[in-house]
XYZ file of C-alpha atoms in Angstrom:
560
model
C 0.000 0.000 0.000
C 1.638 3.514 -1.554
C 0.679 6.637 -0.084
C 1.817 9.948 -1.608
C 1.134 13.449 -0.330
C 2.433 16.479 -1.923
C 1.481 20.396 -1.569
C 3.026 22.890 -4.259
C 2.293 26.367 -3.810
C 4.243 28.783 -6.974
C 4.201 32.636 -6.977
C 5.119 34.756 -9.760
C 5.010 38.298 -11.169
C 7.043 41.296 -12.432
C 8.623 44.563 -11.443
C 9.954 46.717 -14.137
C 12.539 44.704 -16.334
C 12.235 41.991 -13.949
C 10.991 38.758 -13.804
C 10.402 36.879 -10.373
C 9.171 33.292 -9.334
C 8.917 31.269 -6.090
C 7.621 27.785 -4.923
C 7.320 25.677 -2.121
C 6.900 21.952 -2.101
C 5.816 19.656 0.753
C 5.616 15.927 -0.009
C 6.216 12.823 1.839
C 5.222 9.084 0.516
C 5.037 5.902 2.354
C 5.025 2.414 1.668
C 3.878 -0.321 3.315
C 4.968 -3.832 2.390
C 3.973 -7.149 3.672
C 4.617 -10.559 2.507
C 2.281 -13.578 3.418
C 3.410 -17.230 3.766
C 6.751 -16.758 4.414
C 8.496 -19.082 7.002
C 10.136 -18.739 10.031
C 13.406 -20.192 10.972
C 13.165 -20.443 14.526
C 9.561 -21.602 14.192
C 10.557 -24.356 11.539
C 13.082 -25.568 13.588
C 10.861 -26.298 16.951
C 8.744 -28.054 14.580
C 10.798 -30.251 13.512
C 12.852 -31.059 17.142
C 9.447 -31.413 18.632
C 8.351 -35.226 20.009
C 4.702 -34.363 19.828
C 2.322 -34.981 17.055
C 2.371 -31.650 16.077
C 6.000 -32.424 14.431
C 6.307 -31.294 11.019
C 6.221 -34.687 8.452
C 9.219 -34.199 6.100
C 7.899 -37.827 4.599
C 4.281 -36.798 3.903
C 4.127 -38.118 0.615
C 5.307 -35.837 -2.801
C 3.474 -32.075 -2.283
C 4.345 -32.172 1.663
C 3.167 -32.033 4.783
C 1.523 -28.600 3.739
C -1.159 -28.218 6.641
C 1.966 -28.929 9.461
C 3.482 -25.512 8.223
C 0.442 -23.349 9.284
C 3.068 -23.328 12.614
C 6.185 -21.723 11.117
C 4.007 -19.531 8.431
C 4.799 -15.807 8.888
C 3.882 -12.337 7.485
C 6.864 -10.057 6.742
C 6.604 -6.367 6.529
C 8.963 -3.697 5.540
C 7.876 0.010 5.773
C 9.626 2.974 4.072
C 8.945 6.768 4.215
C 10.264 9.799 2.465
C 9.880 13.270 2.547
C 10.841 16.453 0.849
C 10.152 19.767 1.953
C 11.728 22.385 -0.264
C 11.724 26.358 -1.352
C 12.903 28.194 -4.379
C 13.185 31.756 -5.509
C 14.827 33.172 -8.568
C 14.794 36.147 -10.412
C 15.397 36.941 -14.630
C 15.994 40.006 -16.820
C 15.974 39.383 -20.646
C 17.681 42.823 -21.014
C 19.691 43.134 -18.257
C 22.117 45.466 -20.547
C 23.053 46.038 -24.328
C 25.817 44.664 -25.984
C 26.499 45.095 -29.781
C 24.729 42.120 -30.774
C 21.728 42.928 -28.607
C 21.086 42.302 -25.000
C 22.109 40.009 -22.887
C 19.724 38.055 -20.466
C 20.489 37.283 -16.890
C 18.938 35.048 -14.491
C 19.761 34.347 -10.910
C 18.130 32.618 -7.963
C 18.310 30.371 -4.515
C 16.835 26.827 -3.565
C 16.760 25.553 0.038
C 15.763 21.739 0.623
C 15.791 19.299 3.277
C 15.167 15.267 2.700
C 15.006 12.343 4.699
C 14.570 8.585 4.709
C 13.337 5.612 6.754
C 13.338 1.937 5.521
C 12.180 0.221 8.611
C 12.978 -3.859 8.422
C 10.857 -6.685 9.870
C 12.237 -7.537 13.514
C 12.995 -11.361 11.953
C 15.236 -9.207 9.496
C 16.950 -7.134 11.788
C 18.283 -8.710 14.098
C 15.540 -7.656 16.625
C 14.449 -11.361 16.652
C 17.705 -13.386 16.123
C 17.447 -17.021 15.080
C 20.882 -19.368 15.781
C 21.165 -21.971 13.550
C 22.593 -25.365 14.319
C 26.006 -24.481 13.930
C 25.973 -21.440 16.191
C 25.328 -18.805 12.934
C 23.204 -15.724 13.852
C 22.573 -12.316 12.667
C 23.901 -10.787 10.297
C 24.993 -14.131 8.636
C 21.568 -15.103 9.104
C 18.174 -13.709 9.445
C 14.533 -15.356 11.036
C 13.147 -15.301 7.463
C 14.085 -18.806 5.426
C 15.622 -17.473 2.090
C 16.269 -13.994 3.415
C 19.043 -12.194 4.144
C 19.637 -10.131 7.080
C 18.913 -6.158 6.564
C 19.129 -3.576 9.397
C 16.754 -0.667 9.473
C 18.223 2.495 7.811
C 17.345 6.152 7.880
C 19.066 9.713 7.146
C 18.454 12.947 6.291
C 20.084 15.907 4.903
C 20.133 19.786 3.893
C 20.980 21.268 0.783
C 21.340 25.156 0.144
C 22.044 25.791 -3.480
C 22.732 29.399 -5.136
C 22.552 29.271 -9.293
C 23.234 32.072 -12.065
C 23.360 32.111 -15.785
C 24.062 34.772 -18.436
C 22.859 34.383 -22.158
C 25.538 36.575 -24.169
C 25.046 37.142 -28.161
C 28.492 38.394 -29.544
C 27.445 38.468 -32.972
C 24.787 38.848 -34.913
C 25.142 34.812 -35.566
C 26.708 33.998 -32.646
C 25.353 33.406 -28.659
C 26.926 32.283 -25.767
C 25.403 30.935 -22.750
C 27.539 30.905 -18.869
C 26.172 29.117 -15.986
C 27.231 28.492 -12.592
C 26.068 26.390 -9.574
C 26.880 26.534 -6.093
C 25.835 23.678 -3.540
C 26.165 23.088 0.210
C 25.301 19.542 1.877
C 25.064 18.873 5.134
C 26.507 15.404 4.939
C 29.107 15.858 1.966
C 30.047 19.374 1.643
C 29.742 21.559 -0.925
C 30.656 21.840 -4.817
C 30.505 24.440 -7.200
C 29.880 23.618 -10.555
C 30.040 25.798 -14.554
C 28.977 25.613 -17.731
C 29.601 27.346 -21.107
C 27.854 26.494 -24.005
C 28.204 28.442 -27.855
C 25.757 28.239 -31.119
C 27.480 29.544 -34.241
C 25.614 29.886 -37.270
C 27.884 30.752 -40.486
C 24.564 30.199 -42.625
C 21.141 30.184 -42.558
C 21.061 26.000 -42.882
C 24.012 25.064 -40.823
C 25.006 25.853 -37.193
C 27.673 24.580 -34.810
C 27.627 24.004 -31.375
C 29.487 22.799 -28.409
C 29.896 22.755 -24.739
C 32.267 22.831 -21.426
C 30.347 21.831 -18.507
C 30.670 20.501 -14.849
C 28.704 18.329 -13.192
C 28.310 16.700 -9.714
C 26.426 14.063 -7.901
C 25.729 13.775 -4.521
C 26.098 10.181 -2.540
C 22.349 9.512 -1.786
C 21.230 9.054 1.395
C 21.211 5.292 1.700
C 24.918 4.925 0.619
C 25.822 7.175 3.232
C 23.724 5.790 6.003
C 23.553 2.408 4.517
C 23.601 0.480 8.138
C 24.188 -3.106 6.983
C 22.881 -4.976 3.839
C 23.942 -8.214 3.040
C 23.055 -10.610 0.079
C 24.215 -13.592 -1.004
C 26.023 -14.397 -4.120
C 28.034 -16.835 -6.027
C 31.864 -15.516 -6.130
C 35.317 -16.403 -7.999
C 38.106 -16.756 -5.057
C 41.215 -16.603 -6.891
C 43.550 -17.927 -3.958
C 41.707 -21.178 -4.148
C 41.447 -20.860 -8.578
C 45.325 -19.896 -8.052
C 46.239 -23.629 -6.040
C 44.257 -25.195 -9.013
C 46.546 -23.932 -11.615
C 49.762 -23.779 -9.858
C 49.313 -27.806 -9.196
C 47.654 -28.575 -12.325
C 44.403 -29.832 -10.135
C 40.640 -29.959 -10.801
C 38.006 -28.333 -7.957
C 36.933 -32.308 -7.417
C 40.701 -32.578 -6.136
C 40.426 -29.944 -3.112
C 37.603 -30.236 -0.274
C 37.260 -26.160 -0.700
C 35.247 -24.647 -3.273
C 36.837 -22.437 -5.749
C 33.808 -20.597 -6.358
C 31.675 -20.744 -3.232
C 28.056 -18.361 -2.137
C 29.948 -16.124 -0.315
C 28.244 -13.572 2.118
C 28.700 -9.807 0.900
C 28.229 -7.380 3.573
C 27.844 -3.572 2.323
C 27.462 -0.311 4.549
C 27.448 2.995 4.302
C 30.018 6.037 4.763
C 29.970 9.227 5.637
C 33.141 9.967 4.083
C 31.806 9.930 0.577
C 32.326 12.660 -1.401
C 30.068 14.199 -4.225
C 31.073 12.295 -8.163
C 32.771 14.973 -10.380
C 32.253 14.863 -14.114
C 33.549 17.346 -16.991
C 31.488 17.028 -20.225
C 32.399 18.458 -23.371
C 31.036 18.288 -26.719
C 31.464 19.769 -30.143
C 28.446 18.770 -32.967
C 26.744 20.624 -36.108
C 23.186 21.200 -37.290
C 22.437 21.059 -41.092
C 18.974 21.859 -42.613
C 19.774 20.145 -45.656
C 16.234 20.705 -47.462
C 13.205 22.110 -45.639
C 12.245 18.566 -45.058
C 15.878 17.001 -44.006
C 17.583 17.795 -41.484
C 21.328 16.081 -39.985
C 22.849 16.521 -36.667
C 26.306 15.058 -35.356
C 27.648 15.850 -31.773
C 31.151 14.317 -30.617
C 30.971 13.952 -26.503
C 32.927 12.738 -23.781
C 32.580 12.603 -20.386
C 35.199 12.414 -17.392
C 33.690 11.626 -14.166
C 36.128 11.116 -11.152
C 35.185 9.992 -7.623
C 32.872 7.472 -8.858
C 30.685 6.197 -5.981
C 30.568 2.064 -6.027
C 31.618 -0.748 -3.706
C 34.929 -2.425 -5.015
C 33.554 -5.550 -4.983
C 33.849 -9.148 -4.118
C 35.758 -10.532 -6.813
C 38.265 -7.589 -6.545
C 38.545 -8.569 -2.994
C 39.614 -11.572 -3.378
C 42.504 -10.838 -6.112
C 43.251 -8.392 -3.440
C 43.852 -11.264 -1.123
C 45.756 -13.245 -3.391
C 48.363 -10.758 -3.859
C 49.241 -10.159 -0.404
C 49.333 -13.597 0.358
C 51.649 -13.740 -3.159
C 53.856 -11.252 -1.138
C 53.999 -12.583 2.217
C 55.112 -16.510 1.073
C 54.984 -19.156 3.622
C 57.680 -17.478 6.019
C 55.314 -16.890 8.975
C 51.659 -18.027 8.225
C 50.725 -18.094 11.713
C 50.980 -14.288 12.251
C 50.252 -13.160 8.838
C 46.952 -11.422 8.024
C 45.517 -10.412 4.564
C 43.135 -8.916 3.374
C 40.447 -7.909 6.360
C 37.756 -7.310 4.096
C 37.790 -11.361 3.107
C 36.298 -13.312 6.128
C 37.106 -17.220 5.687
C 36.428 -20.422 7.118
C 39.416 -22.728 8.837
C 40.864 -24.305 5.692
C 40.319 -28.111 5.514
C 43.508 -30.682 6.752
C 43.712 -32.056 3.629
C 43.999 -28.589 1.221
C 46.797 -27.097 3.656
C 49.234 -29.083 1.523
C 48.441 -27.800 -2.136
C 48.480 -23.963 -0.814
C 52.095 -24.430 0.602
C 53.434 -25.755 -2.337
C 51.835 -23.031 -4.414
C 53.975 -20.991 -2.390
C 51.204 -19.249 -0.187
C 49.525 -19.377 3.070
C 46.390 -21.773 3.732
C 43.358 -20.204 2.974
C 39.959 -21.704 4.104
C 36.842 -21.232 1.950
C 35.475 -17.350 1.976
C 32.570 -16.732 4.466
C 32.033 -13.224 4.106
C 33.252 -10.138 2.309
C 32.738 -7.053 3.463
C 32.577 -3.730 1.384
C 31.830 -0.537 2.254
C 30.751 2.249 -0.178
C 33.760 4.349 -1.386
C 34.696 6.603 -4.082
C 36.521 4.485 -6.872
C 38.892 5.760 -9.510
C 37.902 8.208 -13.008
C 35.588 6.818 -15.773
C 36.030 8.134 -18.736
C 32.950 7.769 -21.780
C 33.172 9.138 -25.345
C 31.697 8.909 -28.313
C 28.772 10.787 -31.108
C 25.484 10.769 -31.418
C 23.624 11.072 -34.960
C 20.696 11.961 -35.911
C 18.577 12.434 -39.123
C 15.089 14.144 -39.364
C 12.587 13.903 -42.669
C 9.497 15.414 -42.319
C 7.633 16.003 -45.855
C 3.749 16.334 -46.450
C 2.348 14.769 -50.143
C -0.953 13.827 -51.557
C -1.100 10.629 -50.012
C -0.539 11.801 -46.349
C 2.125 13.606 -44.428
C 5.543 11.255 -43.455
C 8.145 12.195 -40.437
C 11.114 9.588 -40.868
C 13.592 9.873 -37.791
C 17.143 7.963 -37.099
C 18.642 8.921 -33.433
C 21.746 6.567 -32.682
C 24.447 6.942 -30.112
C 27.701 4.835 -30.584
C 30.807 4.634 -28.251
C 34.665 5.181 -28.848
C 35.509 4.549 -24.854
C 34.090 3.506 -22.188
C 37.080 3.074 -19.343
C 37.589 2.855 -15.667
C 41.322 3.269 -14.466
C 42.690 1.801 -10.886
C 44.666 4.885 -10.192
C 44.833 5.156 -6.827
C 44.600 2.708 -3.624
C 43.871 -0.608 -3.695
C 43.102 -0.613 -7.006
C 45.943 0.889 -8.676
C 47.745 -1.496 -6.322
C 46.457 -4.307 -8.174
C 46.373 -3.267 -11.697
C 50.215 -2.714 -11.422
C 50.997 -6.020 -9.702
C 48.762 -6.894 -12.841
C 50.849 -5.036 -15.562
C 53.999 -6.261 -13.871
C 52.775 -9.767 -13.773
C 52.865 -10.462 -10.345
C 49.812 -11.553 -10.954
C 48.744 -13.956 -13.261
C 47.523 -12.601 -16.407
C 44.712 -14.496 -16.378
C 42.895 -12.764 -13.423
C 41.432 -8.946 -14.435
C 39.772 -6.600 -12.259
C 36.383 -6.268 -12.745
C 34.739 -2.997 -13.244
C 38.381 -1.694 -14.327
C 39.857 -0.975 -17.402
C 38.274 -1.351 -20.653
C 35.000 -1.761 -20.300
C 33.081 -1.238 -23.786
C 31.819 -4.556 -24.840
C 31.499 -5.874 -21.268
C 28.335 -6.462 -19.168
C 25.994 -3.806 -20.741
C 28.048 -1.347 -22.152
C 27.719 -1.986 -25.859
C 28.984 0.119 -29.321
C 25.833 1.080 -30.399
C 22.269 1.648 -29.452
C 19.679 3.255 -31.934
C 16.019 4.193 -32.723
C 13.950 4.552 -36.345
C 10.486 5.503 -36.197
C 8.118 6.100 -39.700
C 5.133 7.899 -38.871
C 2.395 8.688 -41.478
C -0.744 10.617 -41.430
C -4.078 11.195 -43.042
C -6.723 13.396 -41.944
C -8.317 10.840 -39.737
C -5.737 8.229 -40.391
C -2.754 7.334 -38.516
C -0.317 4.557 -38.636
C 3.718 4.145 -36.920
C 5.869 1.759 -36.955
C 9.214 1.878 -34.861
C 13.019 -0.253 -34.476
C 15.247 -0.357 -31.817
C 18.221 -1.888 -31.583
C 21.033 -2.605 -29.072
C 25.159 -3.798 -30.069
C 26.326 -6.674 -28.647
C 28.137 -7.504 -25.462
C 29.932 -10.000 -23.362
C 29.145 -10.940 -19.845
C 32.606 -10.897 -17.537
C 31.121 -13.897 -14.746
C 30.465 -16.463 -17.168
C 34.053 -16.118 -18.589
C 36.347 -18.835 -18.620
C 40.072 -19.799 -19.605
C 40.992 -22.657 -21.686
C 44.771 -23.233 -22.565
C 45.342 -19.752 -21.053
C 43.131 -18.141 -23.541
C 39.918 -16.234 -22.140
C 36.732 -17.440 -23.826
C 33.555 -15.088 -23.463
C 30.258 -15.781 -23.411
C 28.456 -13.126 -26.144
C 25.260 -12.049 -25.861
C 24.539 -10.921 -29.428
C 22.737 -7.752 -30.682
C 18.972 -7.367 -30.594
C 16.635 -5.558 -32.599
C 12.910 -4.908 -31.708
C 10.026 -3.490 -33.792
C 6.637 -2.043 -32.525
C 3.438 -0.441 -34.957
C 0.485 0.615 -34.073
C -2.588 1.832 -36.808
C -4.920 5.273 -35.436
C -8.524 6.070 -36.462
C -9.783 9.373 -34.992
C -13.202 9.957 -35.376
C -16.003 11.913 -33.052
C -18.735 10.040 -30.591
C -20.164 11.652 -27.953
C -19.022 15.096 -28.091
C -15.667 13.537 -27.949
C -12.663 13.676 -30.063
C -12.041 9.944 -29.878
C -9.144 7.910 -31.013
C -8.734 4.050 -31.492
C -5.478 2.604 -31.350
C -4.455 -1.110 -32.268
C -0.718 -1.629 -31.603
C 1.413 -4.607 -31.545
C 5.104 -4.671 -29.384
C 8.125 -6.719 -30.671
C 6.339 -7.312 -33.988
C 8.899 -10.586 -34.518
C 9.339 -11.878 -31.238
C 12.312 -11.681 -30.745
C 13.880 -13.236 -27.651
C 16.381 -11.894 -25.523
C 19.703 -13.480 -25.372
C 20.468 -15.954 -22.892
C 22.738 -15.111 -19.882
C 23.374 -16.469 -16.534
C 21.572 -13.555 -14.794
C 18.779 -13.545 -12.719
C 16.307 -13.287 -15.162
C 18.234 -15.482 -17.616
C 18.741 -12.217 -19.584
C 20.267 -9.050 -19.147
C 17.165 -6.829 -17.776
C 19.529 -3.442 -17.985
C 19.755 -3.696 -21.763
C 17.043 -6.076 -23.036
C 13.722 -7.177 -22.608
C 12.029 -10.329 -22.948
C 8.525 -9.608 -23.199
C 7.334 -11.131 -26.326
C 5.014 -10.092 -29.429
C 2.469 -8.631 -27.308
C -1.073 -6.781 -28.907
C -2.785 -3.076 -27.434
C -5.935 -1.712 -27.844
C -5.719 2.131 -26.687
C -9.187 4.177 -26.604
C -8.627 7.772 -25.830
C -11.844 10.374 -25.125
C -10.626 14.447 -25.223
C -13.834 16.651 -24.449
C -12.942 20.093 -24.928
């Protein structure tokens, strides 16, 4: 159940050459969650230890002993709030004085805003009721909930002043400039100040050029700062244990730890984040070739340091393996690693294998724990195109468009801390070159970020007529985790690109004092599938979709 309040109150009006605005904004929504049927741990448990004949059957026949859970059957709630209250004021003069060209335009102004958070957890979730399992495991390794991991409740809140200006400058009769700059204070983070400059240069009447130099920021949100404890878990690559394997030439069947085991990953917060930093620049033209046609081509890039992410478990663990790399067998006893990687007491029979790899016994990983930090500079380029046809004939009117975006780089360099740490014990091969760090280095290609993406759409019209038919399609890519290495060559696993196409047909016609429109549209006019990937949907639900052909009927009513 969603509930959403929100008051807006705007002012405006003029004095002289001025311009003047204000607002203020109240709003707060909440949402209650609950989950039937779930189970309880500590519940399931006394049912099954108990001698009386309320025992839970675990031999009642193929569907279960379904009515003996009533017991252990729970409801599980979860109930999150957030509210905004915020103010605003600015002030603009189209004329604020005259230049040559003509006059320049001015606008200035102030925005105060406070926002806060609560995601309140189920006491089975939070610790507040703790189950202990057989083996002595409790919160946060465990939770009440069967098939649920352990969350803490989490709240924050924060203040934000911001002061703004911008300037709209024509120095020639062809040629305006537009300044901007943008102060902000956080309670939590600091403050940033961020500026803009942007040009539009028209030589002729059909073709302009234009470009930009701008900053931009973004602030941690709330719940990475204040981020109490989440853990989930997840199937993870420990490289100590993968490096035994290929030092002494053994398969996983040969060691009683498990190369790639469900390890525990345990995030927080911090309140040492600091705001992400990008500088975005781009340089592109405008051509009206015809009346009708019309071409545009911008060249971008975008540099964006302090990147806010967790490091990650896999990382971790290569970050383990190199310090145990470093330290040898020497002193195992009173050698420690990496603290972040929480492991198990290694097995009797492994401890051999690990020494004569020429590192210290590692048990199988537990845990991981990774707080939220600002990683290294990511750096995206590349051009957009677009083409425009818009032409009316005797036979209807037709509006052809083409808008495509394709990428020259798409990086993420370890330059500093742990990180850069790794990548040069990588260059230097210290490391085997068959380990990478994920989320570093070149990234186009990899998990999402393919070369191309792009849209054409064929609209026609007439008089009461109507019909459109669109195509999407997204490049290919490769996903990292289900990469292996055979012979010491990588092998990938592609997911290949995918194109879509939608149409629809309009009749517009009046009923009931209405201007009425039917609309009979069909999505993913082929079909098409998306590729297969070991994800949790069994595709890649950031880039695809796997809905199917499906068919629309829209009916629309405007009564003027």
């Amino acid at each position: 159940e969603n509930y959403v309040y929100r008051f807006l109150q705007g002012f405006r009006g003029s004095s002289g050459d001025w311009d003047w605005e204000t607002a203020l904004v109240l709003s707060a929504a909440k949402r209650d969650n609950v989950t039937s049927n779930r189970i309880s741990n500590t519940a399931m448990q006394e049912l099954l230890n108990s001698d009386s004949p309320s025992t839970y059957n675990i031999f009642s026949g193929a569907g279960g002993d379904l009515a003996g859970l009533q017991p252990a059957l729970i409801d599980v709630y979860r109930v999150d709030r957030s509210d905004l209250q915020m103010i605003d004021f600015k002030v603009s003069n189209a004329e604020l004085f005259e230049m040559s060209a003509g006059p320049v335009g001015f606008l200035a102004g102030a925005e105060i805003r406070k926002e806060s958070f609560s995601d309140e957890r189920d006491p089975r979730l939070n610790g507040e009721i703790a189950y202990t399992a057989y083996e002595g495991a409790t919160f946060p390794i465990v939770s009440d909930v069967a098939n649920s991991s352990p969350t803490g409740d989490n709240s924050g809140d924060r203040s934000v002043t911001s002061l703004f200006t911008e300037f709209a400058i024509p120095l020639g009769e062809n040629l305006d400039v537009q300044a901007a700059l943008r102060y902000e204070d956080f309670s939590d983070v600091g403050d940033t100040t961020v500026g803009k400059v942007a040009f539009g240069w028209r030589p002729l009447d059909s073709l302009m050029f234009r470009g930009s130099w701008s900053e931009a920021f973004r602030a941690p949100n709330l719940v990475t700062i204040n981020e109490a404890l989440v853990v989930r878990q997840n199937t993870r690559i420990d490289y100590v244990c993968e490096y035994v394997l290929d030092e002494q030439g053994l398969s996983q069947s040969d060691l009683d730890t498990d190369c790639t085991p469900s390890v525990q990953r345990r995030a927080s917060g911090s309140e040492d984040l600091k705001p992400e930093q990008s500088t975005n620049t781009s340089i592109g033209i405008v051509w009206n070739a015809t009346e009708e046609l019309m071409f545009t081509l911008d060249y971008w890039s975008i540099e964006k340091e302090d990147s806010i992410g967790l490091f990650g478990e896999n990382n971790q663990s290569v970050y383990d393996l190199l310090l145990r790399l470093r330290a040898g067998t020497a002193d195992c006893a009173n050698t420690s690693f990496n603290p972040a990687v929480g492991r198990d007491p290694i097995d009797p029979a492994d401890e051999a294998f690990y020494l004569a790899s020429g590192i210290c016994p590692a048990g199988q990983v537990d845990f991981v724990e990774d707080q939220y930090t600002n990683l290294d500079t990511r750096t995206i380029s590349g051009y957009d195109l677009g083409v425009y046809y818009d032409v009316d004939t005797s036979i209807g009117d037709f509006a052809c468009t083409f808008v495509g975006t394709f990428y020259d780089e798409y990086t993420q360099k370890g330059s500093s801390g742990v990180a850069a740490e790794v990548q040069a014990a990588l260059d230097s091969g210290e490391l085997p070159s068959t380990i990478a760090l994920r989320g570093y280095g070149d990234l186009l290609l990899r998990e999402g970020n393919m070369e191309e993406k792009y849209h054409a759409s064929l609209r026609w019209s007439k008089e009461r007529l109507g019909a459109y038919v669109s195509m999407l399609h997204v490049g290919k890519f490769y996903d990292a985790d289900s990469s292996i290495v055979r012979d010491g060559e990588t092998i990938n696993w592609w997911l290949p690109s995918m194109t879509t196409y939608n149409a629809n047909f309009d009749y517009q016609f009046d009923a009931f004092g209405a201007d009425t429109r039917f609309r009979l549209g069909v999505n993913n006019l082929t079909d098409e599938r998306a590729p297969l990937c070991d994800c949790r949907f069994g595709y890649w639900s950031d880039a695809h979709r796997d809905y199917g052909r499906y068919w629309f009927l829209d009916m629309r009513f405007r009564f003027d």
